[in-house]
Coordinates of C-alpha atoms in Angstrom, one line a residue:
M1 CA -18.8 95.8 -112.1
S2 CA -17.4 98.2 -109.6
N3 CA -20.7 97.3 -107.3
L4 CA -19.8 93.5 -107.6
S5 CA -15.8 94.2 -106.6
T6 CA -17.2 96.4 -103.9
G7 CA -19.5 93.8 -102.5
A8 CA -16.8 91.0 -102.9
E9 CA -14.3 93.2 -100.9
Q10 CA -17.1 93.9 -98.1
A11 CA -17.7 90.0 -97.8
I12 CA -13.8 89.3 -97.7
S13 CA -13.3 92.1 -95.2
K14 CA -16.1 90.9 -93.0
H15 CA -14.8 87.1 -93.1
Q16 CA -11.3 88.4 -92.2
K17 CA -13.0 90.1 -89.3
L18 CA -14.7 87.3 -88.1
S19 CA -11.6 85.1 -88.5
R20 CA -9.8 87.7 -86.0
I21 CA -12.6 87.6 -83.5
T22 CA -12.6 83.7 -83.5
F23 CA -9.0 83.5 -83.4
L24 CA -8.9 86.1 -80.3
R25 CA -11.9 84.1 -78.6
R26 CA -9.9 80.8 -79.0
I27 CA -6.6 82.5 -77.6
M28 CA -8.8 84.1 -74.7
F29 CA -10.4 80.8 -73.7
M30 CA -6.8 79.0 -73.9
I31 CA -5.4 81.6 -71.4
V32 CA -8.2 81.3 -69.1
G33 CA -8.4 77.1 -69.4
S34 CA -4.6 77.0 -68.9
A35 CA -4.8 79.7 -65.9
L36 CA -7.6 77.4 -64.2
V37 CA -5.6 74.4 -64.5
S38 CA -2.6 76.0 -63.0
V39 CA -4.9 76.8 -59.9
A40 CA -6.2 73.7 -59.7
L41 CA -3.0 71.8 -59.7
E42 CA -0.7 74.6 -57.2
I43 CA -3.7 75.6 -55.0
F44 CA -5.7 72.4 -54.5
L45 CA -3.9 69.1 -56.0
V46 CA -0.3 69.3 -55.4
P47 CA -0.1 70.6 -52.1
N48 CA -2.2 67.7 -50.8
N49 CA -0.3 65.2 -52.9
I50 CA -3.2 64.7 -55.6
I51 CA -2.2 64.1 -59.2
D52 CA -3.9 64.0 -62.3
G53 CA -3.7 61.3 -65.2
G54 CA -1.3 61.8 -68.2
I55 CA 1.8 63.8 -68.4
V56 CA 0.7 66.4 -65.9
G57 CA 0.3 63.1 -63.2
I58 CA 4.2 62.1 -64.1
S59 CA 5.3 65.9 -64.0
I60 CA 3.8 66.0 -60.5
I61 CA 5.4 62.7 -59.4
L62 CA 8.8 63.7 -60.9
S63 CA 8.6 66.9 -59.3
H64 CA 7.8 65.5 -55.9
L65 CA 10.4 63.1 -56.2
T66 CA 13.3 65.6 -57.5
H67 CA 12.1 69.0 -56.1
F68 CA 12.5 70.6 -59.5
S69 CA 9.9 73.1 -60.6
L70 CA 6.4 71.3 -61.9
G71 CA 6.5 73.6 -65.0
I72 CA 9.7 72.4 -65.8
F73 CA 8.6 68.7 -66.3
L74 CA 5.2 69.8 -67.8
V75 CA 7.1 71.4 -70.9
L76 CA 9.9 68.8 -71.3
L77 CA 7.7 65.9 -71.1
N78 CA 4.9 67.4 -73.6
L79 CA 7.8 68.5 -76.0
P80 CA 8.3 65.0 -77.8
F81 CA 4.7 64.6 -77.9
L82 CA 4.4 67.9 -79.7
L83 CA 6.9 66.8 -82.4
I84 CA 5.0 63.9 -83.1
G85 CA 1.5 65.8 -83.1
Y86 CA 2.8 68.7 -85.3
K87 CA 3.7 66.1 -88.0
Q88 CA 0.9 63.5 -87.9
I89 CA -1.7 65.6 -86.8
G90 CA -1.3 69.1 -87.9
K91 CA 0.3 72.4 -87.3
T92 CA -2.7 74.3 -85.6
F93 CA -3.3 71.5 -82.9
A94 CA 0.3 71.5 -82.0
L95 CA 0.7 75.1 -81.5
S96 CA -2.4 75.7 -79.9
T97 CA -1.2 72.6 -77.7
L98 CA 2.4 74.0 -77.2
F99 CA 0.8 77.6 -76.2
S100 CA -1.4 76.3 -73.6
V101 CA 1.2 73.9 -72.0
I102 CA 3.6 77.2 -71.8
L103 CA 0.9 79.2 -70.0
M104 CA 0.2 76.0 -67.8
S105 CA 4.1 75.9 -66.9
I106 CA 4.4 79.6 -66.2
G107 CA 1.0 79.7 -64.2
T108 CA 2.1 76.6 -61.9
T109 CA 5.7 78.4 -61.2
L110 CA 4.1 81.8 -60.4
L111 CA 1.5 80.1 -58.4
H112 CA 3.8 77.6 -56.6
P113 CA 4.6 80.1 -53.4
V114 CA 1.0 80.5 -52.8
Q115 CA -0.5 78.7 -49.8
A116 CA -3.2 76.3 -50.6
I117 CA -6.6 76.9 -49.9
T118 CA -7.5 73.5 -47.9
I119 CA -5.8 70.9 -46.6
D120 CA -8.5 68.8 -46.5
P121 CA -7.5 66.0 -49.3
L122 CA -11.4 65.3 -50.2
L123 CA -12.1 69.2 -50.8
A124 CA -9.1 69.6 -52.6
A125 CA -9.8 66.5 -54.8
V126 CA -13.4 67.8 -55.4
F127 CA -12.7 71.4 -56.1
G128 CA -9.6 70.8 -57.7
G129 CA -11.0 68.3 -60.1
I130 CA -13.9 70.8 -60.8
I131 CA -11.4 73.5 -61.8
L132 CA -9.1 71.1 -63.5
G133 CA -12.0 69.9 -65.5
I134 CA -13.3 73.2 -66.7
G135 CA -9.9 74.3 -67.4
V136 CA -8.9 71.4 -69.5
G137 CA -12.3 71.5 -71.2
L138 CA -12.1 75.3 -72.3
V139 CA -8.4 74.4 -74.1
I140 CA -9.7 71.4 -75.7
R141 CA -12.7 72.9 -76.9
S142 CA -10.4 75.9 -78.3
G143 CA -8.6 73.4 -80.4
G144 CA -5.7 72.6 -78.4
S145 CA -4.6 70.4 -75.7
L146 CA -2.6 70.1 -72.5
D147 CA -1.6 66.6 -72.4
G148 CA 0.9 64.7 -74.7
T149 CA -0.8 61.3 -73.9
E150 CA -3.9 62.2 -75.8
I151 CA -1.8 62.8 -78.8
V152 CA -0.3 59.6 -78.5
A153 CA -3.8 58.0 -78.0
I154 CA -5.1 59.5 -81.3
L155 CA -2.1 58.2 -83.2
V156 CA -2.6 54.7 -81.9
S157 CA -5.9 54.6 -81.9
K158 CA -5.7 54.8 -85.9
K159 CA -3.9 51.8 -85.9
S160 CA -5.5 49.7 -83.3
P161 CA -9.0 48.5 -82.2
F162 CA -9.3 50.7 -79.4
S163 CA -10.7 54.4 -79.0
V164 CA -8.7 57.4 -77.8
G165 CA -10.6 57.1 -74.4
E166 CA -9.6 53.8 -73.8
I167 CA -6.0 54.1 -74.8
V168 CA -5.9 57.3 -72.5
M169 CA -7.7 55.3 -69.6
F170 CA -5.1 52.6 -70.0
F171 CA -2.1 55.2 -69.6
N172 CA -3.7 56.8 -66.7
F173 CA -4.3 53.5 -64.9
F174 CA -0.6 53.0 -64.5
I175 CA 0.2 56.6 -63.7
L176 CA -2.7 56.9 -61.1
G177 CA -1.7 53.6 -59.7
S178 CA 2.0 54.8 -59.3
A179 CA 0.8 57.6 -56.9
G180 CA -0.2 54.8 -54.2
F181 CA 3.6 53.8 -54.0
V182 CA 4.7 57.7 -53.9
F183 CA 2.0 59.2 -51.8
G184 CA 0.3 56.4 -50.4
W185 CA -2.9 54.6 -51.3
D186 CA -5.3 57.1 -49.7
H187 CA -4.0 59.7 -51.6
A188 CA -4.1 57.5 -54.8
M189 CA -7.7 57.1 -54.1
Y190 CA -8.1 60.9 -53.8
S191 CA -6.3 61.2 -57.0
L192 CA -9.1 59.0 -58.7
I193 CA -12.1 61.2 -57.0
A194 CA -10.3 64.2 -58.7
Y195 CA -9.7 62.6 -62.0
F196 CA -13.0 61.1 -62.1
I197 CA -14.9 64.8 -61.4
A198 CA -12.4 66.5 -64.0
F199 CA -13.4 64.0 -66.6
K200 CA -16.9 64.6 -66.1
L201 CA -16.5 68.4 -65.9
I202 CA -14.5 68.0 -69.1
D203 CA -17.3 66.6 -70.9
I204 CA -19.5 69.5 -70.0
T205 CA -17.5 71.9 -70.9
I206 CA -16.9 70.7 -74.4
E207 CA -20.5 69.8 -74.9
G208 CA -22.0 72.7 -72.8
L209 CA -25.0 72.5 -70.4
D210 CA -27.3 72.4 -73.6
Q211 CA -25.2 69.4 -75.4
S212 CA -27.6 68.5 -78.3
K213 CA -29.7 65.6 -78.5
S214 CA -31.4 63.9 -81.4
V215 CA -35.2 62.9 -80.7
W216 CA -36.9 60.2 -82.6
I217 CA -40.9 59.9 -81.9
I218 CA -43.6 57.5 -83.5
S219 CA -46.9 58.3 -82.9
D220 CA -50.5 58.7 -84.4
E221 CA -50.5 61.8 -83.0
Y222 CA -47.6 63.0 -84.8
S223 CA -49.0 66.1 -86.1
R224 CA -50.0 67.6 -82.8
I225 CA -46.9 66.5 -81.2
G226 CA -44.5 68.1 -83.9
D227 CA -46.8 71.7 -83.6
S228 CA -46.4 71.6 -80.0
I229 CA -42.2 71.0 -80.2
T230 CA -42.4 73.9 -82.6
S231 CA -44.8 76.4 -80.8
R232 CA -43.7 75.2 -77.0
L233 CA -39.8 74.5 -77.6
G234 CA -39.1 76.7 -80.5
R235 CA -37.3 73.7 -82.6
G236 CA -37.7 72.4 -85.7
V237 CA -39.2 69.1 -86.6
T238 CA -39.0 66.5 -89.9
Y239 CA -41.7 64.3 -90.7
L240 CA -40.0 60.7 -91.7
Q241 CA -42.0 58.2 -93.5
G242 CA -41.7 55.0 -91.9
E243 CA -43.6 51.2 -92.1
G244 CA -44.1 48.8 -89.1
A245 CA -42.2 45.8 -89.4
F246 CA -44.7 43.7 -87.9
T247 CA -48.0 45.4 -89.3
G248 CA -46.5 46.7 -92.4
D249 CA -48.8 49.7 -91.4
D250 CA -47.1 53.3 -92.6
K251 CA -46.0 55.3 -89.6
K252 CA -45.1 58.8 -89.4
V253 CA -41.8 59.4 -87.5
I254 CA -40.9 62.9 -85.9
F255 CA -37.4 63.7 -85.9
S256 CA -36.0 66.9 -84.0
V257 CA -33.1 68.1 -82.2
I258 CA -33.1 69.7 -78.7
T259 CA -31.0 70.6 -76.0
R260 CA -30.3 68.8 -72.8
L261 CA -32.1 71.2 -70.6
E262 CA -35.2 71.0 -72.9
E263 CA -35.4 67.2 -72.5
A264 CA -37.8 67.0 -69.7
K265 CA -40.0 69.6 -71.3
L266 CA -40.3 67.4 -74.6
K267 CA -41.1 64.2 -72.6
S268 CA -44.1 66.1 -71.1
I269 CA -45.2 67.2 -74.4
V270 CA -45.2 63.9 -75.5
D271 CA -46.9 62.3 -72.5
E272 CA -49.5 64.8 -72.7
L273 CA -50.4 64.4 -76.2
D274 CA -49.9 60.7 -76.5
P275 CA -48.8 58.6 -73.4
K276 CA -48.4 55.3 -75.5
A277 CA -46.1 57.0 -78.2
F278 CA -42.6 55.8 -78.7
L279 CA -39.8 57.9 -77.7
A280 CA -36.2 57.6 -78.2
I281 CA -33.5 60.1 -77.4
G282 CA -29.8 60.2 -77.8
N283 CA -26.7 62.1 -77.4
I284 CA -25.3 64.0 -80.3
H285 CA -21.7 65.4 -80.4
D286 CA -22.2 68.2 -82.8
V287 CA -25.1 69.7 -84.7
K288 CA -24.5 72.4 -87.5
G289 CA -27.1 74.2 -90.0
G290 CA -30.8 74.2 -90.2
R291 CA -33.1 76.0 -87.8
F292 CA -31.0 74.6 -84.9
K293 CA -29.1 77.5 -82.9
K294 CA -26.5 76.5 -80.2
K295 CA -24.3 78.8 -78.5
D296 CA -20.6 78.0 -79.0
I297 CA -17.5 79.5 -77.9
H298 CA -15.6 78.8 -81.1

């Protein structure tokens, strides 16, 4: 009985240790992500009159018009949405978002006196967008957010036929468009460039360069192809039983999950063993369990 008790205590202790490590890791990435966003805003975008979408974009415009600190607007404008998120979405998400927003506000305030690295608006849009996207992606991947409009989009999407992305895009269409009236249409177009680059970098940061992909292969050489995927890519495969709709013939379907970086190699394996094989590859948002191993910062 004592051995069972000791084993249970060790398992609980190990779980608690892993939970602390996970928690500290998320905090670290929120800090790094918020710091990167602060750098992107104050060192690249704001000095060149380039805005981002959402609450950040509105804050930049209001800061420019009123000459008050950007950090003040970042906190004040996000607070109402955080209260909504706390009640409707969850305590952890709201607190993580509040923590990240406060860090971003402090960062922009501290960096405001620092001189911009470049006064070329195109360079500022490109590099500012890259840094901004990585920073926002790290915060989102760690369980938080930096923009209250995302909270509104999540809630509205539950009661409307529009997705979260479509709702956010709708908000940002007006916010980025307003930059044309405040800063001029050249700067509005630079803002669109920065926003597009940041949007892409957010995806890459969240999903990773090794984004998961599902693979479906139909071939008479299924055994050789499956063995090659296992031996040359180190990925597990599953054979599914299929039937041709037109011929009625039994078919073996290979199913596997690979990373984006392994896609080219897989295609070469299939072409090498059966150039006429049917091959379908699709993106997967998440994968867990089995033999699939993927690095994650959570």
